[in-house]
């Protein structure tokens, strides 16, 4: 039986006084690669922020098994990120440990070692001292992904991580996420408009339309939607 990490039972949420998530139930299991899809306004981001504890739920329950909210890596939408952030790549990545510092004011050695490990994994170690604002879009996403990995060894949440990136960079990032999932055991939950682009890496699809339109394996999604988004 698959190990459940997060369980969502009959969850409803509001956004600007409108019902955005309507009675949604599903589980996220260890080593899932879950794609959350749907049109604009379908409740995808609201649901993800509820799972992260960034928005309150109106009713229902979210239960965490073997993972806590402060140990979830999170890569928000590009529009939520300051592209001109005045810091080096290494400083940005190290900020992924903030929730784990507790009462400490300095990063312990093990955090710095983990940050360097993640930089090597994502092939950005050579950018360590580069200013974040000088990076290309693809480099910036790898840096932010490394930052998110510093917050977790278990599960990553990504909200449309390839928005505004070109096709070749998008393909490279999706392959990287697939490797993190299959080779490093990281559970991935990703919001996207383009299911067809990520279907080969994913294992499950949840399609939102305020309520759940579809929930099942990626193969079942292919059969029902014929590879369409």
PDB file of C-alpha atoms in Angstrom:
ATOM      1  CA  UNK A   1       0.000   0.000   0.000  1.00  0.00           C
ATOM      2  CA  UNK A   2       1.291   3.474  -0.910  1.00  0.00           C
ATOM      3  CA  UNK A   3       2.388   5.678   1.996  1.00  0.00           C
ATOM      4  CA  UNK A   4       0.104   8.717   2.302  1.00  0.00           C
ATOM      5  CA  UNK A   5       1.897  12.032   2.894  1.00  0.00           C
ATOM      6  CA  UNK A   6      -1.039  14.448   2.675  1.00  0.00           C
ATOM      7  CA  UNK A   7      -4.733  13.644   2.885  1.00  0.00           C
ATOM      8  CA  UNK A   8      -7.356  16.122   1.722  1.00  0.00           C
ATOM      9  CA  UNK A   9     -10.936  15.359   2.858  1.00  0.00           C
ATOM     10  CA  UNK A  10     -13.976  17.310   1.616  1.00  0.00           C
ATOM     11  CA  UNK A  11     -12.029  20.574   1.481  1.00  0.00           C
ATOM     12  CA  UNK A  12     -13.734  23.773   0.346  1.00  0.00           C
ATOM     13  CA  UNK A  13     -12.048  27.178   0.064  1.00  0.00           C
ATOM     14  CA  UNK A  14     -13.045  30.706  -0.884  1.00  0.00           C
ATOM     15  CA  UNK A  15     -11.149  33.334  -2.856  1.00  0.00           C
ATOM     16  CA  UNK A  16     -12.437  36.932  -2.685  1.00  0.00           C
ATOM     17  CA  UNK A  17     -15.755  35.659  -1.267  1.00  0.00           C
ATOM     18  CA  UNK A  18     -16.237  33.241  -4.185  1.00  0.00           C
ATOM     19  CA  UNK A  19     -16.177  29.466  -3.827  1.00  0.00           C
ATOM     20  CA  UNK A  20     -12.857  28.492  -5.434  1.00  0.00           C
ATOM     21  CA  UNK A  21     -12.450  24.904  -4.191  1.00  0.00           C
ATOM     22  CA  UNK A  22     -15.599  22.829  -3.783  1.00  0.00           C
ATOM     23  CA  UNK A  23     -15.614  19.677  -1.631  1.00  0.00           C
ATOM     24  CA  UNK A  24     -12.297  18.258  -2.862  1.00  0.00           C
ATOM     25  CA  UNK A  25     -10.901  14.940  -1.597  1.00  0.00           C
ATOM     26  CA  UNK A  26      -7.670  13.193  -2.642  1.00  0.00           C
ATOM     27  CA  UNK A  27      -4.386  11.897  -1.262  1.00  0.00           C
ATOM     28  CA  UNK A  28      -0.755  12.624  -2.116  1.00  0.00           C
ATOM     29  CA  UNK A  29       1.371   9.504  -1.691  1.00  0.00           C
ATOM     30  CA  UNK A  30       5.119   9.198  -1.298  1.00  0.00           C
ATOM     31  CA  UNK A  31       6.896   9.463  -4.660  1.00  0.00           C
ATOM     32  CA  UNK A  32       3.782  10.599  -6.548  1.00  0.00           C
ATOM     33  CA  UNK A  33       4.285  13.043  -9.389  1.00  0.00           C
ATOM     34  CA  UNK A  34       0.878  14.700  -9.212  1.00  0.00           C
ATOM     35  CA  UNK A  35      -0.118  17.246 -11.844  1.00  0.00           C
ATOM     36  CA  UNK A  36      -2.908  19.668 -10.904  1.00  0.00           C
ATOM     37  CA  UNK A  37      -4.514  21.014 -14.073  1.00  0.00           C
ATOM     38  CA  UNK A  38      -7.443  23.221 -15.072  1.00  0.00           C
ATOM     39  CA  UNK A  39      -8.380  26.520 -16.653  1.00  0.00           C
ATOM     40  CA  UNK A  40      -7.699  29.923 -15.098  1.00  0.00           C
ATOM     41  CA  UNK A  41      -9.976  30.382 -12.100  1.00  0.00           C
ATOM     42  CA  UNK A  42     -10.482  26.651 -11.585  1.00  0.00           C
ATOM     43  CA  UNK A  43      -9.043  26.734  -8.054  1.00  0.00           C
ATOM     44  CA  UNK A  44      -5.618  25.187  -8.689  1.00  0.00           C
ATOM     45  CA  UNK A  45      -3.459  27.779  -6.929  1.00  0.00           C
ATOM     46  CA  UNK A  46      -5.989  28.329  -4.143  1.00  0.00           C
ATOM     47  CA  UNK A  47      -5.949  24.588  -3.433  1.00  0.00           C
ATOM     48  CA  UNK A  48      -2.143  24.457  -3.417  1.00  0.00           C
ATOM     49  CA  UNK A  49      -1.909  27.405  -1.028  1.00  0.00           C
ATOM     50  CA  UNK A  50      -4.404  25.666   1.231  1.00  0.00           C
ATOM     51  CA  UNK A  51      -2.203  22.561   1.294  1.00  0.00           C
ATOM     52  CA  UNK A  52       0.779  24.777   2.116  1.00  0.00           C
ATOM     53  CA  UNK A  53      -1.074  26.575   4.896  1.00  0.00           C
ATOM     54  CA  UNK A  54      -0.832  29.906   3.058  1.00  0.00           C
ATOM     55  CA  UNK A  55      -4.625  30.193   2.764  1.00  0.00           C
ATOM     56  CA  UNK A  56      -7.235  29.021   5.235  1.00  0.00           C
ATOM     57  CA  UNK A  57      -9.769  26.373   4.287  1.00  0.00           C
ATOM     58  CA  UNK A  58     -13.487  27.038   4.709  1.00  0.00           C
ATOM     59  CA  UNK A  59     -14.443  23.451   5.559  1.00  0.00           C
ATOM     60  CA  UNK A  60     -13.064  19.933   5.486  1.00  0.00           C
ATOM     61  CA  UNK A  61      -9.704  18.661   6.701  1.00  0.00           C
ATOM     62  CA  UNK A  62      -6.102  18.463   5.508  1.00  0.00           C
ATOM     63  CA  UNK A  63      -4.005  15.876   7.357  1.00  0.00           C
ATOM     64  CA  UNK A  64      -0.218  15.545   7.129  1.00  0.00           C
ATOM     65  CA  UNK A  65       1.445  12.139   7.573  1.00  0.00           C
ATOM     66  CA  UNK A  66       5.230  12.046   7.829  1.00  0.00           C
ATOM     67  CA  UNK A  67       5.612  15.609   6.546  1.00  0.00           C
ATOM     68  CA  UNK A  68       4.952  19.033   8.061  1.00  0.00           C
ATOM     69  CA  UNK A  69       4.081  22.296   6.307  1.00  0.00           C
ATOM     70  CA  UNK A  70       7.471  23.832   7.112  1.00  0.00           C
ATOM     71  CA  UNK A  71       9.220  20.862   5.469  1.00  0.00           C
ATOM     72  CA  UNK A  72       7.489  21.278   2.092  1.00  0.00           C
ATOM     73  CA  UNK A  73       9.591  22.822  -0.672  1.00  0.00           C
ATOM     74  CA  UNK A  74       7.634  25.454  -2.608  1.00  0.00           C
ATOM     75  CA  UNK A  75       8.307  27.177  -5.919  1.00  0.00           C
ATOM     76  CA  UNK A  76       5.600  29.845  -6.442  1.00  0.00           C
ATOM     77  CA  UNK A  77       4.483  31.426  -9.692  1.00  0.00           C
ATOM     78  CA  UNK A  78       6.989  33.669 -11.450  1.00  0.00           C
ATOM     79  CA  UNK A  79       4.804  36.711 -10.770  1.00  0.00           C
ATOM     80  CA  UNK A  80       5.252  36.112  -7.012  1.00  0.00           C
ATOM     81  CA  UNK A  81       9.053  36.244  -7.259  1.00  0.00           C
ATOM     82  CA  UNK A  82      11.237  39.345  -7.251  1.00  0.00           C
ATOM     83  CA  UNK A  83      13.412  38.992 -10.335  1.00  0.00           C
ATOM     84  CA  UNK A  84      15.641  41.890  -9.245  1.00  0.00           C
ATOM     85  CA  UNK A  85      16.278  40.476  -5.770  1.00  0.00           C
ATOM     86  CA  UNK A  86      19.645  41.983  -4.692  1.00  0.00           C
ATOM     87  CA  UNK A  87      21.404  38.815  -3.530  1.00  0.00           C
ATOM     88  CA  UNK A  88      23.829  36.211  -4.805  1.00  0.00           C
ATOM     89  CA  UNK A  89      22.656  32.831  -6.039  1.00  0.00           C
ATOM     90  CA  UNK A  90      24.051  31.155  -2.923  1.00  0.00           C
ATOM     91  CA  UNK A  91      22.249  33.598  -0.615  1.00  0.00           C
ATOM     92  CA  UNK A  92      18.943  32.977  -2.396  1.00  0.00           C
ATOM     93  CA  UNK A  93      19.369  29.205  -2.128  1.00  0.00           C
ATOM     94  CA  UNK A  94      20.340  29.376   1.549  1.00  0.00           C
ATOM     95  CA  UNK A  95      17.132  31.283   2.295  1.00  0.00           C
ATOM     96  CA  UNK A  96      15.326  27.992   1.717  1.00  0.00           C
ATOM     97  CA  UNK A  97      16.423  26.970   5.222  1.00  0.00           C
ATOM     98  CA  UNK A  98      14.758  29.915   7.004  1.00  0.00           C
ATOM     99  CA  UNK A  99      11.872  27.850   8.397  1.00  0.00           C
ATOM    100  CA  UNK A 100      14.357  25.387   9.917  1.00  0.00           C
ATOM    101  CA  UNK A 101      16.530  27.929  11.768  1.00  0.00           C
ATOM    102  CA  UNK A 102      14.313  28.069  14.867  1.00  0.00           C
ATOM    103  CA  UNK A 103      16.172  30.368  17.311  1.00  0.00           C
ATOM    104  CA  UNK A 104      19.484  30.325  15.468  1.00  0.00           C
ATOM    105  CA  UNK A 105      20.809  33.417  13.683  1.00  0.00           C
ATOM    106  CA  UNK A 106      23.432  31.611  11.610  1.00  0.00           C
ATOM    107  CA  UNK A 107      23.203  28.765   9.130  1.00  0.00           C
ATOM    108  CA  UNK A 108      24.912  25.608  10.441  1.00  0.00           C
ATOM    109  CA  UNK A 109      27.515  23.828   8.344  1.00  0.00           C
ATOM    110  CA  UNK A 110      25.126  21.014   7.381  1.00  0.00           C
ATOM    111  CA  UNK A 111      22.791  23.553   5.722  1.00  0.00           C
ATOM    112  CA  UNK A 112      25.615  24.991   3.622  1.00  0.00           C
ATOM    113  CA  UNK A 113      26.686  21.490   2.605  1.00  0.00           C
ATOM    114  CA  UNK A 114      23.128  20.606   1.570  1.00  0.00           C
ATOM    115  CA  UNK A 115      22.827  23.841  -0.446  1.00  0.00           C
ATOM    116  CA  UNK A 116      26.033  23.014  -2.334  1.00  0.00           C
ATOM    117  CA  UNK A 117      24.796  19.464  -2.924  1.00  0.00           C
ATOM    118  CA  UNK A 118      21.565  20.792  -4.440  1.00  0.00           C
ATOM    119  CA  UNK A 119      23.516  23.224  -6.615  1.00  0.00           C
ATOM    120  CA  UNK A 120      25.631  20.371  -7.964  1.00  0.00           C
ATOM    121  CA  UNK A 121      22.491  18.307  -8.545  1.00  0.00           C
ATOM    122  CA  UNK A 122      20.934  21.116 -10.592  1.00  0.00           C
ATOM    123  CA  UNK A 123      24.244  21.964 -12.319  1.00  0.00           C
ATOM    124  CA  UNK A 124      24.377  25.569 -11.095  1.00  0.00           C
ATOM    125  CA  UNK A 125      27.370  25.416  -8.746  1.00  0.00           C
ATOM    126  CA  UNK A 126      29.312  27.691 -11.113  1.00  0.00           C
ATOM    127  CA  UNK A 127      26.695  30.418 -10.502  1.00  0.00           C
ATOM    128  CA  UNK A 128      27.257  30.475  -6.732  1.00  0.00           C
ATOM    129  CA  UNK A 129      28.484  34.084  -6.504  1.00  0.00           C
ATOM    130  CA  UNK A 130      26.468  35.471  -9.421  1.00  0.00           C
ATOM    131  CA  UNK A 131      23.807  38.088  -8.690  1.00  0.00           C
ATOM    132  CA  UNK A 132      20.310  36.574  -8.904  1.00  0.00           C
ATOM    133  CA  UNK A 133      19.050  39.483 -10.994  1.00  0.00           C
ATOM    134  CA  UNK A 134      21.645  38.762 -13.696  1.00  0.00           C
ATOM    135  CA  UNK A 135      20.373  35.234 -14.383  1.00  0.00           C
ATOM    136  CA  UNK A 136      18.411  34.043 -17.399  1.00  0.00           C
ATOM    137  CA  UNK A 137      14.889  32.710 -16.887  1.00  0.00           C
ATOM    138  CA  UNK A 138      16.016  29.089 -16.985  1.00  0.00           C
ATOM    139  CA  UNK A 139      18.897  29.689 -14.576  1.00  0.00           C
ATOM    140  CA  UNK A 140      16.590  31.545 -12.212  1.00  0.00           C
ATOM    141  CA  UNK A 141      14.162  28.625 -12.071  1.00  0.00           C
ATOM    142  CA  UNK A 142      16.985  26.178 -11.312  1.00  0.00           C
ATOM    143  CA  UNK A 143      18.181  28.429  -8.489  1.00  0.00           C
ATOM    144  CA  UNK A 144      14.673  28.661  -7.040  1.00  0.00           C
ATOM    145  CA  UNK A 145      14.260  24.910  -7.403  1.00  0.00           C
ATOM    146  CA  UNK A 146      17.515  24.402  -5.469  1.00  0.00           C
ATOM    147  CA  UNK A 147      16.150  26.782  -2.821  1.00  0.00           C
ATOM    148  CA  UNK A 148      12.930  24.758  -2.596  1.00  0.00           C
ATOM    149  CA  UNK A 149      14.941  21.529  -2.249  1.00  0.00           C
ATOM    150  CA  UNK A 150      16.745  23.018   0.754  1.00  0.00           C
ATOM    151  CA  UNK A 151      13.392  23.133   2.549  1.00  0.00           C
ATOM    152  CA  UNK A 152      12.654  19.431   2.036  1.00  0.00           C
ATOM    153  CA  UNK A 153      13.898  15.934   1.425  1.00  0.00           C
ATOM    154  CA  UNK A 154      10.393  14.662   0.810  1.00  0.00           C
ATOM    155  CA  UNK A 155       7.986  16.795  -1.245  1.00  0.00           C
ATOM    156  CA  UNK A 156       8.048  19.730  -3.660  1.00  0.00           C
ATOM    157  CA  UNK A 157       5.150  21.987  -4.672  1.00  0.00           C
ATOM    158  CA  UNK A 158       5.537  23.940  -7.915  1.00  0.00           C
ATOM    159  CA  UNK A 159       3.033  26.458  -9.297  1.00  0.00           C
ATOM    160  CA  UNK A 160       3.436  26.723 -13.089  1.00  0.00           C
ATOM    161  CA  UNK A 161       7.248  26.561 -12.940  1.00  0.00           C
ATOM    162  CA  UNK A 162       7.791  26.910 -16.701  1.00  0.00           C
ATOM    163  CA  UNK A 163       5.563  29.920 -17.373  1.00  0.00           C
ATOM    164  CA  UNK A 164       7.372  32.300 -19.774  1.00  0.00           C
ATOM    165  CA  UNK A 165      10.246  29.845 -20.411  1.00  0.00           C
ATOM    166  CA  UNK A 166      11.068  28.739 -23.946  1.00  0.00           C
ATOM    167  CA  UNK A 167      10.431  25.211 -25.209  1.00  0.00           C
ATOM    168  CA  UNK A 168      13.959  23.818 -24.827  1.00  0.00           C
ATOM    169  CA  UNK A 169      14.353  25.154 -21.266  1.00  0.00           C
ATOM    170  CA  UNK A 170      10.895  23.839 -20.394  1.00  0.00           C
ATOM    171  CA  UNK A 171      11.777  20.366 -21.661  1.00  0.00           C
ATOM    172  CA  UNK A 172      15.047  20.403 -19.710  1.00  0.00           C
ATOM    173  CA  UNK A 173      13.308  21.448 -16.491  1.00  0.00           C
ATOM    174  CA  UNK A 174      10.626  18.767 -16.873  1.00  0.00           C
ATOM    175  CA  UNK A 175      13.296  16.102 -17.390  1.00  0.00           C
ATOM    176  CA  UNK A 176      15.040  17.360 -14.257  1.00  0.00           C
ATOM    177  CA  UNK A 177      11.807  17.122 -12.252  1.00  0.00           C
ATOM    178  CA  UNK A 178      11.282  13.596 -13.568  1.00  0.00           C
ATOM    179  CA  UNK A 179      14.768  12.629 -12.341  1.00  0.00           C
ATOM    180  CA  UNK A 180      14.137  14.182  -8.917  1.00  0.00           C
ATOM    181  CA  UNK A 181      10.999  12.058  -8.673  1.00  0.00           C
ATOM    182  CA  UNK A 182      12.271   8.711  -9.976  1.00  0.00           C
ATOM    183  CA  UNK A 183      15.957   8.778  -9.024  1.00  0.00           C
ATOM    184  CA  UNK A 184      15.891  10.817  -5.807  1.00  0.00           C
ATOM    185  CA  UNK A 185      12.481   9.835  -4.431  1.00  0.00           C
ATOM    186  CA  UNK A 186      11.098  13.383  -4.225  1.00  0.00           C
ATOM    187  CA  UNK A 187       7.308  13.590  -4.285  1.00  0.00           C
ATOM    188  CA  UNK A 188       6.226  16.333  -6.693  1.00  0.00           C
ATOM    189  CA  UNK A 189       2.956  18.276  -6.869  1.00  0.00           C
ATOM    190  CA  UNK A 190       2.870  20.630  -9.838  1.00  0.00           C
ATOM    191  CA  UNK A 191       0.295  23.036 -11.242  1.00  0.00           C
ATOM    192  CA  UNK A 192       0.297  23.399 -15.023  1.00  0.00           C
ATOM    193  CA  UNK A 193      -1.878  24.497 -17.932  1.00  0.00           C
ATOM    194  CA  UNK A 194      -0.123  22.074 -20.277  1.00  0.00           C
ATOM    195  CA  UNK A 195      -0.676  18.518 -19.078  1.00  0.00           C
ATOM    196  CA  UNK A 196       0.463  17.079 -22.409  1.00  0.00           C
ATOM    197  CA  UNK A 197       3.959  18.528 -21.882  1.00  0.00           C
ATOM    198  CA  UNK A 198       4.498  16.854 -18.498  1.00  0.00           C
ATOM    199  CA  UNK A 199       2.361  13.709 -18.860  1.00  0.00           C
ATOM    200  CA  UNK A 200       5.393  11.466 -19.498  1.00  0.00           C
ATOM    201  CA  UNK A 201       7.004  12.442 -16.179  1.00  0.00           C
ATOM    202  CA  UNK A 202       3.814  12.461 -14.099  1.00  0.00           C
ATOM    203  CA  UNK A 203       2.106   9.552 -12.366  1.00  0.00           C
ATOM    204  CA  UNK A 204      -1.269  11.110 -11.456  1.00  0.00           C
ATOM    205  CA  UNK A 205      -3.460  13.956 -12.697  1.00  0.00           C
ATOM    206  CA  UNK A 206      -6.007  15.988 -10.748  1.00  0.00           C
ATOM    207  CA  UNK A 207      -8.062  18.234 -13.048  1.00  0.00           C
ATOM    208  CA  UNK A 208      -9.844  21.079 -11.276  1.00  0.00           C
ATOM    209  CA  UNK A 209     -12.963  23.019 -12.214  1.00  0.00           C
ATOM    210  CA  UNK A 210     -13.631  24.317  -8.685  1.00  0.00           C
ATOM    211  CA  UNK A 211     -14.604  20.699  -7.974  1.00  0.00           C
ATOM    212  CA  UNK A 212     -12.618  17.702  -9.247  1.00  0.00           C
ATOM    213  CA  UNK A 213     -13.232  17.019 -12.940  1.00  0.00           C
ATOM    214  CA  UNK A 214     -10.759  14.147 -13.121  1.00  0.00           C
ATOM    215  CA  UNK A 215      -8.556  12.267 -10.666  1.00  0.00           C
ATOM    216  CA  UNK A 216      -6.552   9.236 -11.693  1.00  0.00           C
ATOM    217  CA  UNK A 217      -3.359   7.899 -13.176  1.00  0.00           C
ATOM    218  CA  UNK A 218      -1.588   9.612 -16.032  1.00  0.00           C
ATOM    219  CA  UNK A 219      -2.379   6.628 -18.259  1.00  0.00           C
ATOM    220  CA  UNK A 220      -6.090   6.935 -17.447  1.00  0.00           C
ATOM    221  CA  UNK A 221      -5.890  10.653 -18.229  1.00  0.00           C
ATOM    222  CA  UNK A 222      -4.320   9.888 -21.621  1.00  0.00           C
ATOM    223  CA  UNK A 223      -7.165   7.473 -22.425  1.00  0.00           C
ATOM    224  CA  UNK A 224      -9.875   9.917 -21.394  1.00  0.00           C
ATOM    225  CA  UNK A 225      -8.441  13.101 -22.876  1.00  0.00           C
ATOM    226  CA  UNK A 226      -6.318  11.678 -25.680  1.00  0.00           C
ATOM    227  CA  UNK A 227      -3.224  13.624 -24.654  1.00  0.00           C
ATOM    228  CA  UNK A 228      -5.069  16.941 -24.668  1.00  0.00           C
ATOM    229  CA  UNK A 229      -4.736  19.467 -21.829  1.00  0.00           C
TER     230      UNK A 229
END
